Amino acid sequence: MLSEKEIKDYFLLVNSHAKKELGQNFLIDEKVSLEIANNLELKETDSLLEIGPGLGALACNLIGKTNKYTVVEYDEKFVKFLNMSYRDKNIEIVKNNILKYKNFSFNKITGNLPYYISTDILEFILTKFPNLEIGVFMTQKEFFERITTKNKRDKGPINYLIEYLYNINKILVVPYTSFFPMPTVASIVFKVERKQEKDFSFAMFLYKIASILFINRRKNLANNLKSILKTDEINLVLEETNTSKDLRAEDLTLENLVNITNVILKLKNRNL
Protein backbone atom coordinates (compact mmCIF):
# COMPACT_ATOMS: atom_id res chain seq x y z
CA MET A 1 0.00 0.00 0.00
CA LEU A 2 1.28 3.45 -0.92
CA SER A 3 1.78 6.06 1.79
CA GLU A 4 0.53 9.64 1.50
CA LYS A 5 3.99 10.77 0.43
CA GLU A 6 4.25 8.05 -2.21
CA ILE A 7 0.85 9.00 -3.63
CA LYS A 8 1.92 12.65 -3.84
CA ASP A 9 5.16 11.62 -5.55
CA TYR A 10 3.22 9.44 -8.00
CA PHE A 11 0.94 12.29 -9.06
CA LEU A 12 3.92 14.60 -9.49
CA LEU A 13 5.55 11.97 -11.67
CA VAL A 14 2.52 11.60 -13.95
CA ASN A 15 1.75 15.33 -13.84
CA SER A 16 -1.76 14.83 -12.50
CA HIS A 17 -3.78 15.01 -9.29
CA ALA A 18 -6.50 13.16 -7.40
CA LYS A 19 -9.90 14.10 -8.79
CA LYS A 20 -12.23 14.52 -5.83
CA GLU A 21 -15.23 14.94 -8.11
CA LEU A 22 -14.65 11.34 -9.23
CA GLY A 23 -14.31 10.08 -5.68
CA GLN A 24 -10.53 9.67 -5.90
CA ASN A 25 -9.70 9.55 -2.21
CA PHE A 26 -7.00 6.91 -1.80
CA LEU A 27 -6.96 4.53 1.14
CA ILE A 28 -3.70 4.76 3.14
CA ASP A 29 -4.81 2.77 6.21
CA GLU A 30 -3.46 -0.79 6.28
CA LYS A 31 -5.88 -1.81 9.05
CA VAL A 32 -8.90 -0.89 6.93
CA SER A 33 -7.47 -2.74 3.93
CA LEU A 34 -6.94 -5.87 6.05
CA GLU A 35 -10.45 -5.62 7.50
CA ILE A 36 -11.93 -5.56 3.99
CA ALA A 37 -9.79 -8.52 2.92
CA ASN A 38 -10.71 -10.55 6.01
CA ASN A 39 -14.44 -9.93 5.60
CA LEU A 40 -14.33 -11.31 2.06
CA GLU A 41 -13.61 -14.72 3.66
CA LEU A 42 -11.50 -15.69 0.67
CA LYS A 43 -10.83 -19.29 -0.30
CA GLU A 44 -8.51 -20.59 -2.96
CA THR A 45 -11.45 -21.62 -5.16
CA ASP A 46 -13.10 -18.18 -5.11
CA SER A 47 -13.34 -15.87 -8.12
CA LEU A 48 -12.72 -12.33 -6.86
CA LEU A 49 -13.56 -9.08 -8.63
CA GLU A 50 -12.34 -5.69 -7.42
CA ILE A 51 -13.95 -2.53 -8.76
CA GLY A 52 -11.83 0.61 -9.09
CA PRO A 53 -8.55 -0.59 -7.55
CA GLY A 54 -6.88 2.77 -8.08
CA LEU A 55 -3.30 2.53 -6.82
CA GLY A 56 -3.71 -0.95 -5.31
CA ALA A 57 -4.61 -0.25 -1.66
CA LEU A 58 -6.51 -3.54 -1.46
CA ALA A 59 -4.52 -5.55 -3.98
CA CYS A 60 -1.58 -5.97 -1.61
CA ASN A 61 -3.84 -7.95 0.75
CA LEU A 62 -5.81 -9.82 -1.93
CA ILE A 63 -3.20 -11.15 -4.36
CA GLY A 64 -2.46 -14.82 -3.81
CA LYS A 65 -5.60 -15.51 -1.80
CA THR A 66 -7.65 -16.91 -4.71
CA ASN A 67 -7.05 -18.71 -7.99
CA LYS A 68 -8.82 -15.91 -9.89
CA TYR A 69 -8.46 -12.23 -9.01
CA THR A 70 -9.58 -9.60 -11.52
CA VAL A 71 -9.57 -5.82 -11.11
CA VAL A 72 -11.53 -3.46 -13.35
CA GLU A 73 -10.18 0.09 -13.56
CA TYR A 74 -11.34 2.87 -15.88
CA ASP A 75 -8.48 5.36 -15.41
CA GLU A 76 -5.69 4.64 -17.91
CA LYS A 77 -2.88 5.96 -15.68
CA PHE A 78 -3.92 3.68 -12.80
CA VAL A 79 -4.09 0.71 -15.19
CA LYS A 80 -0.49 1.41 -16.23
CA PHE A 81 0.58 1.76 -12.58
CA LEU A 82 -1.04 -1.56 -11.63
CA ASN A 83 0.48 -3.37 -14.60
CA MET A 84 3.94 -2.15 -13.59
CA SER A 85 3.46 -2.80 -9.87
CA TYR A 86 2.01 -6.29 -10.16
CA ARG A 87 3.87 -7.67 -13.12
CA ASP A 88 4.09 -11.50 -12.95
CA LYS A 89 1.52 -11.63 -10.12
CA ASN A 90 -1.71 -13.66 -10.18
CA ILE A 91 -3.93 -10.72 -11.07
CA GLU A 92 -5.89 -9.82 -14.21
CA ILE A 93 -6.02 -6.06 -14.81
CA VAL A 94 -8.85 -4.91 -17.07
CA LYS A 95 -9.37 -1.36 -18.34
CA ASN A 96 -13.12 -0.85 -18.55
CA ASN A 97 -16.11 0.95 -17.16
CA ILE A 98 -17.48 -1.52 -14.61
CA LEU A 99 -21.04 -0.89 -15.81
CA LYS A 100 -19.99 -2.21 -19.25
CA TYR A 101 -18.12 -5.24 -17.92
CA LYS A 102 -19.64 -8.53 -19.09
CA ASN A 103 -18.02 -11.28 -17.02
CA PHE A 104 -20.62 -12.08 -14.36
CA SER A 105 -19.07 -15.30 -13.00
CA PHE A 106 -17.49 -13.92 -9.80
CA ASN A 107 -18.66 -15.05 -6.36
CA LYS A 108 -16.79 -12.42 -4.31
CA ILE A 109 -16.73 -8.68 -5.14
CA THR A 110 -15.16 -5.67 -3.45
CA GLY A 111 -14.43 -2.03 -4.17
CA ASN A 112 -14.71 1.59 -3.15
CA LEU A 113 -17.98 2.91 -4.61
CA PRO A 114 -17.76 6.61 -5.61
CA TYR A 115 -20.79 8.40 -4.20
CA TYR A 116 -21.87 9.99 -7.48
CA ILE A 117 -22.40 6.54 -9.02
CA SER A 118 -22.80 4.29 -5.94
CA THR A 119 -26.43 3.37 -6.66
CA ASP A 120 -25.74 2.40 -10.27
CA ILE A 121 -22.74 0.25 -9.37
CA LEU A 122 -24.43 -1.50 -6.45
CA GLU A 123 -27.54 -2.20 -8.53
CA PHE A 124 -25.29 -3.59 -11.28
CA ILE A 125 -23.52 -5.88 -8.81
CA LEU A 126 -26.64 -7.15 -7.06
CA THR A 127 -28.56 -7.85 -10.28
CA LYS A 128 -25.90 -9.06 -12.73
CA PHE A 129 -23.85 -11.53 -10.67
CA PRO A 130 -26.01 -14.59 -9.88
CA ASN A 131 -23.09 -16.39 -8.18
CA LEU A 132 -22.34 -13.57 -5.75
CA GLU A 133 -21.90 -14.90 -2.22
CA ILE A 134 -20.14 -12.02 -0.45
CA GLY A 135 -19.52 -8.40 -1.33
CA VAL A 136 -17.54 -5.95 0.80
CA PHE A 137 -17.72 -2.31 -0.19
CA MET A 138 -16.59 1.09 1.02
CA THR A 139 -18.86 4.06 0.41
CA GLN A 140 -20.10 7.26 1.94
CA LYS A 141 -22.00 6.85 5.20
CA GLU A 142 -25.02 8.65 3.74
CA PHE A 143 -25.34 6.08 0.94
CA PHE A 144 -25.23 3.13 3.35
CA GLU A 145 -27.91 4.76 5.50
CA ARG A 146 -30.10 5.23 2.43
CA ILE A 147 -29.95 1.59 1.28
CA THR A 148 -30.65 0.30 4.80
CA THR A 149 -33.25 2.87 5.88
CA LYS A 150 -36.53 1.84 7.50
CA ASN A 151 -38.08 5.21 6.65
CA LYS A 152 -40.65 4.43 3.97
CA ARG A 153 -40.29 7.85 2.33
CA ASP A 154 -36.61 7.18 1.61
CA LYS A 155 -36.96 3.57 0.43
CA GLY A 156 -36.77 2.48 -3.18
CA PRO A 157 -36.65 -0.76 -5.21
CA ILE A 158 -33.03 -1.51 -4.23
CA ASN A 159 -33.97 -1.55 -0.53
CA TYR A 160 -36.48 -4.34 -1.17
CA LEU A 161 -34.01 -6.29 -3.30
CA ILE A 162 -31.37 -6.14 -0.58
CA GLU A 163 -33.84 -7.06 2.15
CA TYR A 164 -35.09 -10.06 0.15
CA LEU A 165 -31.87 -11.51 -1.26
CA TYR A 166 -29.04 -10.39 1.02
CA ASN A 167 -27.99 -9.83 4.60
CA ILE A 168 -26.31 -6.43 4.90
CA ASN A 169 -24.15 -5.27 7.80
CA LYS A 170 -21.91 -2.34 8.64
CA ILE A 171 -18.34 -3.49 9.26
CA LEU A 172 -16.68 -0.25 10.35
CA VAL A 173 -16.70 3.51 10.07
CA VAL A 174 -13.54 4.63 8.26
CA PRO A 175 -11.77 7.68 9.74
CA TYR A 176 -11.20 10.70 7.49
CA THR A 177 -7.47 10.30 8.15
CA SER A 178 -7.50 6.89 6.45
CA PHE A 179 -7.56 8.62 3.04
CA PHE A 180 -5.49 10.94 0.94
CA PRO A 181 -6.76 13.44 0.08
CA MET A 182 -9.00 13.48 3.16
CA PRO A 183 -12.69 13.39 2.19
CA THR A 184 -15.20 15.87 3.57
CA VAL A 185 -17.75 13.16 4.43
CA ALA A 186 -17.71 10.02 6.56
CA SER A 187 -17.11 6.62 4.95
CA ILE A 188 -18.31 3.15 5.86
CA VAL A 189 -17.30 -0.40 4.99
CA PHE A 190 -20.29 -2.71 4.66
CA LYS A 191 -20.83 -6.34 3.76
CA VAL A 192 -23.59 -8.10 1.81
CA GLU A 193 -24.05 -11.85 2.05
CA ARG A 194 -26.39 -13.79 -0.20
CA LYS A 195 -29.30 -15.61 1.43
CA GLN A 196 -28.65 -18.95 -0.22
CA GLU A 197 -32.20 -20.19 0.30
CA LYS A 198 -33.57 -17.39 -1.92
CA ASP A 199 -33.97 -17.90 -5.67
CA PHE A 200 -32.01 -15.37 -7.74
CA SER A 201 -34.39 -15.42 -10.73
CA PHE A 202 -37.40 -14.72 -8.52
CA ALA A 203 -35.48 -11.93 -6.79
CA MET A 204 -34.83 -10.28 -10.17
CA PHE A 205 -38.53 -10.49 -11.05
CA LEU A 206 -39.40 -9.02 -7.64
CA TYR A 207 -36.96 -6.17 -8.30
CA LYS A 208 -38.60 -5.47 -11.68
CA ILE A 209 -42.03 -5.36 -10.05
CA ALA A 210 -40.72 -3.06 -7.30
CA SER A 211 -39.22 -0.77 -9.96
CA ILE A 212 -42.57 -0.57 -11.75
CA LEU A 213 -44.44 0.15 -8.53
CA PHE A 214 -42.01 2.97 -7.74
CA ILE A 215 -42.24 4.62 -11.18
CA ASN A 216 -44.42 7.21 -9.48
CA ARG A 217 -44.18 6.63 -5.75
CA ARG A 218 -47.08 9.01 -4.99
CA LYS A 219 -49.51 7.06 -7.17
CA ASN A 220 -51.29 4.00 -5.81
CA LEU A 221 -50.33 0.46 -6.79
CA ALA A 222 -53.27 0.03 -9.15
CA ASN A 223 -52.21 3.05 -11.22
CA ASN A 224 -48.59 1.96 -11.49
CA LEU A 225 -49.56 -1.61 -12.43
CA LYS A 226 -51.48 -0.32 -15.46
CA SER A 227 -48.22 -0.28 -17.41
CA ILE A 228 -48.05 -4.11 -17.35
CA LEU A 229 -51.51 -5.43 -16.44
CA LYS A 230 -55.09 -5.07 -17.61
CA THR A 231 -57.70 -3.75 -15.19
CA ASP A 232 -59.16 -7.19 -14.46
CA GLU A 233 -55.67 -8.57 -13.85
CA ILE A 234 -54.87 -5.73 -11.45
CA ASN A 235 -58.06 -6.43 -9.54
CA LEU A 236 -57.16 -10.11 -9.35
CA VAL A 237 -53.69 -9.35 -8.00
CA LEU A 238 -55.06 -7.01 -5.35
CA GLU A 239 -57.81 -9.43 -4.37
CA GLU A 240 -55.56 -12.49 -4.09
CA THR A 241 -52.99 -10.60 -2.02
CA ASN A 242 -55.61 -8.82 0.10
CA THR A 243 -54.09 -5.47 -0.89
CA SER A 244 -55.91 -2.15 -0.96
CA LYS A 245 -55.95 -0.49 -4.39
CA ASP A 246 -55.13 2.80 -2.66
CA LEU A 247 -51.87 1.49 -1.18
CA ARG A 248 -48.73 3.23 -2.43
CA ALA A 249 -45.41 1.53 -3.18
CA GLU A 250 -43.72 3.20 -0.21
CA ASP A 251 -46.31 1.58 2.09
CA LEU A 252 -45.44 -1.97 0.99
CA THR A 253 -43.80 -4.42 3.36
CA LEU A 254 -41.45 -6.99 1.86
CA GLU A 255 -44.09 -9.65 2.50
CA ASN A 256 -46.66 -7.58 0.53
CA LEU A 257 -44.24 -7.25 -2.38
CA VAL A 258 -43.37 -10.96 -2.40
CA ASN A 259 -47.07 -11.89 -2.48
CA ILE A 260 -47.84 -9.45 -5.28
CA THR A 261 -44.84 -10.67 -7.28
CA ASN A 262 -45.89 -14.29 -6.89
CA VAL A 263 -49.38 -13.62 -8.22
CA ILE A 264 -48.10 -11.55 -11.16
CA LEU A 265 -45.54 -14.25 -11.95
CA LYS A 266 -48.28 -16.84 -12.12
CA LEU A 267 -50.52 -14.51 -14.09
CA LYS A 268 -47.98 -13.28 -16.58
CA ASN A 269 -45.07 -15.38 -17.71
CA ARG A 270 -43.41 -12.63 -19.69
CA ASN A 271 -40.41 -10.32 -19.71
CA LEU A 272 -41.02 -6.89 -18.24
Tab-separated table of C-alpha atoms in Angstrom:
chain	number	residue	atom	x	y	z
A	1	MET	CA	0.000	0.000	0.000
A	2	LEU	CA	1.281	3.445	-0.919
A	3	SER	CA	1.781	6.057	1.789
A	4	GLU	CA	0.529	9.639	1.502
A	5	LYS	CA	3.994	10.771	0.429
A	6	GLU	CA	4.255	8.053	-2.211
A	7	ILE	CA	0.847	9.005	-3.627
A	8	LYS	CA	1.915	12.654	-3.835
A	9	ASP	CA	5.157	11.617	-5.554
A	10	TYR	CA	3.219	9.445	-7.999
A	11	PHE	CA	0.939	12.293	-9.060
A	12	LEU	CA	3.916	14.601	-9.491
A	13	LEU	CA	5.546	11.968	-11.671
A	14	VAL	CA	2.515	11.601	-13.948
A	15	ASN	CA	1.750	15.331	-13.843
A	16	SER	CA	-1.755	14.828	-12.498
A	17	HIS	CA	-3.775	15.010	-9.290
A	18	ALA	CA	-6.500	13.157	-7.396
A	19	LYS	CA	-9.898	14.100	-8.790
A	20	LYS	CA	-12.228	14.524	-5.829
A	21	GLU	CA	-15.233	14.945	-8.109
A	22	LEU	CA	-14.647	11.337	-9.233
A	23	GLY	CA	-14.314	10.077	-5.677
A	24	GLN	CA	-10.535	9.672	-5.898
A	25	ASN	CA	-9.704	9.551	-2.208
A	26	PHE	CA	-7.005	6.910	-1.804
A	27	LEU	CA	-6.960	4.535	1.144
A	28	ILE	CA	-3.702	4.758	3.145
A	29	ASP	CA	-4.807	2.772	6.207
A	30	GLU	CA	-3.462	-0.786	6.281
A	31	LYS	CA	-5.880	-1.815	9.050
A	32	VAL	CA	-8.898	-0.893	6.927
A	33	SER	CA	-7.471	-2.744	3.928
A	34	LEU	CA	-6.944	-5.871	6.051
A	35	GLU	CA	-10.451	-5.621	7.497
A	36	ILE	CA	-11.925	-5.557	3.992
A	37	ALA	CA	-9.786	-8.523	2.920
A	38	ASN	CA	-10.707	-10.546	6.010
A	39	ASN	CA	-14.435	-9.933	5.596
A	40	LEU	CA	-14.328	-11.313	2.061
A	41	GLU	CA	-13.608	-14.724	3.663
A	42	LEU	CA	-11.497	-15.694	0.675
A	43	LYS	CA	-10.833	-19.289	-0.301
A	44	GLU	CA	-8.506	-20.588	-2.964
A	45	THR	CA	-11.453	-21.622	-5.163
A	46	ASP	CA	-13.095	-18.176	-5.113
A	47	SER	CA	-13.341	-15.865	-8.121
A	48	LEU	CA	-12.716	-12.331	-6.861
A	49	LEU	CA	-13.558	-9.085	-8.632
A	50	GLU	CA	-12.336	-5.693	-7.418
A	51	ILE	CA	-13.945	-2.535	-8.763
A	52	GLY	CA	-11.831	0.605	-9.088
A	53	PRO	CA	-8.553	-0.594	-7.546
A	54	GLY	CA	-6.878	2.774	-8.077
A	55	LEU	CA	-3.300	2.526	-6.816
A	56	GLY	CA	-3.709	-0.945	-5.310
A	57	ALA	CA	-4.611	-0.248	-1.661
A	58	LEU	CA	-6.512	-3.544	-1.456
A	59	ALA	CA	-4.517	-5.554	-3.978
A	60	CYS	CA	-1.576	-5.975	-1.608
A	61	ASN	CA	-3.843	-7.951	0.746
A	62	LEU	CA	-5.813	-9.824	-1.930
A	63	ILE	CA	-3.203	-11.150	-4.364
A	64	GLY	CA	-2.459	-14.821	-3.814
A	65	LYS	CA	-5.603	-15.512	-1.796
A	66	THR	CA	-7.645	-16.914	-4.712
A	67	ASN	CA	-7.046	-18.711	-7.990
A	68	LYS	CA	-8.823	-15.913	-9.891
A	69	TYR	CA	-8.460	-12.229	-9.009
A	70	THR	CA	-9.582	-9.596	-11.516
A	71	VAL	CA	-9.567	-5.823	-11.108
A	72	VAL	CA	-11.531	-3.458	-13.347
A	73	GLU	CA	-10.176	0.090	-13.558
A	74	TYR	CA	-11.337	2.872	-15.883
A	75	ASP	CA	-8.478	5.362	-15.415
A	76	GLU	CA	-5.687	4.643	-17.905
A	77	LYS	CA	-2.879	5.962	-15.682
A	78	PHE	CA	-3.919	3.678	-12.804
A	79	VAL	CA	-4.086	0.715	-15.187
A	80	LYS	CA	-0.491	1.410	-16.230
A	81	PHE	CA	0.579	1.755	-12.585
A	82	LEU	CA	-1.038	-1.563	-11.627
A	83	ASN	CA	0.479	-3.366	-14.597
A	84	MET	CA	3.939	-2.154	-13.592
A	85	SER	CA	3.463	-2.799	-9.870
A	86	TYR	CA	2.007	-6.294	-10.156
A	87	ARG	CA	3.866	-7.674	-13.124
A	88	ASP	CA	4.085	-11.497	-12.946
A	89	LYS	CA	1.516	-11.632	-10.122
A	90	ASN	CA	-1.708	-13.659	-10.177
A	91	ILE	CA	-3.934	-10.716	-11.069
A	92	GLU	CA	-5.892	-9.822	-14.207
A	93	ILE	CA	-6.022	-6.064	-14.807
A	94	VAL	CA	-8.851	-4.909	-17.069
A	95	LYS	CA	-9.375	-1.360	-18.338
A	96	ASN	CA	-13.117	-0.848	-18.547
A	97	ASN	CA	-16.114	0.951	-17.158
A	98	ILE	CA	-17.479	-1.523	-14.609
A	99	LEU	CA	-21.042	-0.887	-15.810
A	100	LYS	CA	-19.995	-2.211	-19.247
A	101	TYR	CA	-18.118	-5.244	-17.921
A	102	LYS	CA	-19.645	-8.525	-19.094
A	103	ASN	CA	-18.020	-11.280	-17.022
A	104	PHE	CA	-20.621	-12.083	-14.364
A	105	SER	CA	-19.073	-15.296	-12.998
A	106	PHE	CA	-17.491	-13.917	-9.797
A	107	ASN	CA	-18.660	-15.051	-6.358
A	108	LYS	CA	-16.795	-12.417	-4.311
A	109	ILE	CA	-16.729	-8.681	-5.141
A	110	THR	CA	-15.158	-5.672	-3.449
A	111	GLY	CA	-14.433	-2.031	-4.172
A	112	ASN	CA	-14.707	1.586	-3.152
A	113	LEU	CA	-17.978	2.906	-4.610
A	114	PRO	CA	-17.756	6.607	-5.609
A	115	TYR	CA	-20.787	8.398	-4.204
A	116	TYR	CA	-21.866	9.994	-7.484
A	117	ILE	CA	-22.401	6.543	-9.025
A	118	SER	CA	-22.804	4.293	-5.945
A	119	THR	CA	-26.427	3.373	-6.658
A	120	ASP	CA	-25.738	2.401	-10.274
A	121	ILE	CA	-22.744	0.253	-9.371
A	122	LEU	CA	-24.432	-1.503	-6.446
A	123	GLU	CA	-27.537	-2.198	-8.529
A	124	PHE	CA	-25.288	-3.593	-11.281
A	125	ILE	CA	-23.518	-5.878	-8.810
A	126	LEU	CA	-26.638	-7.146	-7.064
A	127	THR	CA	-28.561	-7.851	-10.278
A	128	LYS	CA	-25.902	-9.061	-12.734
A	129	PHE	CA	-23.854	-11.533	-10.675
A	130	PRO	CA	-26.006	-14.590	-9.877
A	131	ASN	CA	-23.095	-16.392	-8.179
A	132	LEU	CA	-22.343	-13.570	-5.746
A	133	GLU	CA	-21.903	-14.897	-2.216
A	134	ILE	CA	-20.138	-12.022	-0.446
A	135	GLY	CA	-19.518	-8.398	-1.332
A	136	VAL	CA	-17.537	-5.952	0.804
A	137	PHE	CA	-17.717	-2.311	-0.188
A	138	MET	CA	-16.589	1.085	1.019
A	139	THR	CA	-18.858	4.056	0.414
A	140	GLN	CA	-20.098	7.264	1.945
A	141	LYS	CA	-22.000	6.850	5.204
A	142	GLU	CA	-25.021	8.650	3.743
A	143	PHE	CA	-25.343	6.079	0.941
A	144	PHE	CA	-25.231	3.134	3.348
A	145	GLU	CA	-27.908	4.761	5.495
A	146	ARG	CA	-30.101	5.231	2.427
A	147	ILE	CA	-29.946	1.594	1.281
A	148	THR	CA	-30.652	0.298	4.803
A	149	THR	CA	-33.249	2.871	5.879
A	150	LYS	CA	-36.527	1.842	7.499
A	151	ASN	CA	-38.076	5.214	6.654
A	152	LYS	CA	-40.647	4.434	3.968
A	153	ARG	CA	-40.288	7.845	2.327
A	154	ASP	CA	-36.613	7.179	1.610
A	155	LYS	CA	-36.957	3.573	0.430
A	156	GLY	CA	-36.771	2.483	-3.181
A	157	PRO	CA	-36.645	-0.757	-5.208
A	158	ILE	CA	-33.031	-1.510	-4.233
A	159	ASN	CA	-33.971	-1.549	-0.532
A	160	TYR	CA	-36.478	-4.340	-1.173
A	161	LEU	CA	-34.012	-6.295	-3.305
A	162	ILE	CA	-31.366	-6.142	-0.584
A	163	GLU	CA	-33.836	-7.063	2.146
A	164	TYR	CA	-35.093	-10.061	0.148
A	165	LEU	CA	-31.869	-11.506	-1.264
A	166	TYR	CA	-29.040	-10.386	1.023
A	167	ASN	CA	-27.990	-9.829	4.599
A	168	ILE	CA	-26.308	-6.432	4.898
A	169	ASN	CA	-24.148	-5.271	7.799
A	170	LYS	CA	-21.912	-2.343	8.640
A	171	ILE	CA	-18.340	-3.486	9.260
A	172	LEU	CA	-16.680	-0.248	10.346
A	173	VAL	CA	-16.703	3.510	10.071
A	174	VAL	CA	-13.545	4.627	8.263
A	175	PRO	CA	-11.768	7.676	9.738
A	176	TYR	CA	-11.196	10.699	7.486
A	177	THR	CA	-7.471	10.300	8.148
A	178	SER	CA	-7.503	6.888	6.446
A	179	PHE	CA	-7.561	8.620	3.042
A	180	PHE	CA	-5.488	10.939	0.935
A	181	PRO	CA	-6.763	13.438	0.085
A	182	MET	CA	-9.000	13.479	3.164
A	183	PRO	CA	-12.692	13.391	2.189
A	184	THR	CA	-15.196	15.868	3.574
A	185	VAL	CA	-17.752	13.162	4.425
A	186	ALA	CA	-17.714	10.022	6.565
A	187	SER	CA	-17.113	6.621	4.949
A	188	ILE	CA	-18.311	3.146	5.864
A	189	VAL	CA	-17.295	-0.397	4.985
A	190	PHE	CA	-20.286	-2.706	4.655
A	191	LYS	CA	-20.833	-6.339	3.762
A	192	VAL	CA	-23.586	-8.098	1.814
A	193	GLU	CA	-24.051	-11.855	2.047
A	194	ARG	CA	-26.391	-13.795	-0.199
A	195	LYS	CA	-29.304	-15.612	1.427
A	196	GLN	CA	-28.653	-18.952	-0.217
A	197	GLU	CA	-32.203	-20.186	0.298
A	198	LYS	CA	-33.571	-17.390	-1.924
A	199	ASP	CA	-33.969	-17.899	-5.667
A	200	PHE	CA	-32.005	-15.368	-7.742
A	201	SER	CA	-34.386	-15.416	-10.727
A	202	PHE	CA	-37.397	-14.724	-8.520
A	203	ALA	CA	-35.476	-11.935	-6.792
A	204	MET	CA	-34.828	-10.280	-10.166
A	205	PHE	CA	-38.530	-10.486	-11.049
A	206	LEU	CA	-39.399	-9.024	-7.645
A	207	TYR	CA	-36.964	-6.169	-8.302
A	208	LYS	CA	-38.599	-5.472	-11.677
A	209	ILE	CA	-42.031	-5.364	-10.051
A	210	ALA	CA	-40.722	-3.062	-7.305
A	211	SER	CA	-39.218	-0.765	-9.955
A	212	ILE	CA	-42.571	-0.573	-11.754
A	213	LEU	CA	-44.442	0.147	-8.525
A	214	PHE	CA	-42.011	2.972	-7.743
A	215	ILE	CA	-42.238	4.624	-11.176
A	216	ASN	CA	-44.419	7.206	-9.482
A	217	ARG	CA	-44.180	6.633	-5.748
A	218	ARG	CA	-47.079	9.010	-4.992
A	219	LYS	CA	-49.510	7.055	-7.174
A	220	ASN	CA	-51.291	4.003	-5.808
A	221	LEU	CA	-50.327	0.456	-6.792
A	222	ALA	CA	-53.271	0.029	-9.150
A	223	ASN	CA	-52.208	3.048	-11.216
A	224	ASN	CA	-48.585	1.962	-11.485
A	225	LEU	CA	-49.557	-1.608	-12.428
A	226	LYS	CA	-51.483	-0.322	-15.463
A	227	SER	CA	-48.220	-0.282	-17.414
A	228	ILE	CA	-48.054	-4.107	-17.353
A	229	LEU	CA	-51.510	-5.434	-16.436
A	230	LYS	CA	-55.085	-5.068	-17.606
A	231	THR	CA	-57.698	-3.748	-15.188
A	232	ASP	CA	-59.163	-7.188	-14.462
A	233	GLU	CA	-55.667	-8.568	-13.848
A	234	ILE	CA	-54.871	-5.729	-11.446
A	235	ASN	CA	-58.064	-6.425	-9.543
A	236	LEU	CA	-57.164	-10.108	-9.349
A	237	VAL	CA	-53.686	-9.347	-8.004
A	238	LEU	CA	-55.061	-7.005	-5.352
A	239	GLU	CA	-57.812	-9.430	-4.371
A	240	GLU	CA	-55.563	-12.487	-4.093
A	241	THR	CA	-52.995	-10.598	-2.021
A	242	ASN	CA	-55.610	-8.821	0.100
A	243	THR	CA	-54.087	-5.471	-0.889
A	244	SER	CA	-55.906	-2.148	-0.962
A	245	LYS	CA	-55.955	-0.489	-4.389
A	246	ASP	CA	-55.134	2.800	-2.659
A	247	LEU	CA	-51.869	1.490	-1.183
A	248	ARG	CA	-48.733	3.230	-2.430
A	249	ALA	CA	-45.407	1.529	-3.180
A	250	GLU	CA	-43.719	3.202	-0.214
A	251	ASP	CA	-46.314	1.575	2.094
A	252	LEU	CA	-45.437	-1.970	0.994
A	253	THR	CA	-43.799	-4.418	3.356
A	254	LEU	CA	-41.447	-6.990	1.865
A	255	GLU	CA	-44.094	-9.647	2.497
A	256	ASN	CA	-46.660	-7.582	0.533
A	257	LEU	CA	-44.242	-7.252	-2.378
A	258	VAL	CA	-43.375	-10.962	-2.404
A	259	ASN	CA	-47.070	-11.890	-2.481
A	260	ILE	CA	-47.837	-9.445	-5.282
A	261	THR	CA	-44.837	-10.665	-7.279
A	262	ASN	CA	-45.893	-14.293	-6.887
A	263	VAL	CA	-49.380	-13.619	-8.216
A	264	ILE	CA	-48.103	-11.551	-11.162
A	265	LEU	CA	-45.537	-14.249	-11.950
A	266	LYS	CA	-48.284	-16.838	-12.124
A	267	LEU	CA	-50.515	-14.511	-14.088
A	268	LYS	CA	-47.983	-13.278	-16.581
A	269	ASN	CA	-45.069	-15.376	-17.713
A	270	ARG	CA	-43.406	-12.633	-19.689
A	271	ASN	CA	-40.410	-10.319	-19.709
A	272	LEU	CA	-41.021	-6.888	-18.241
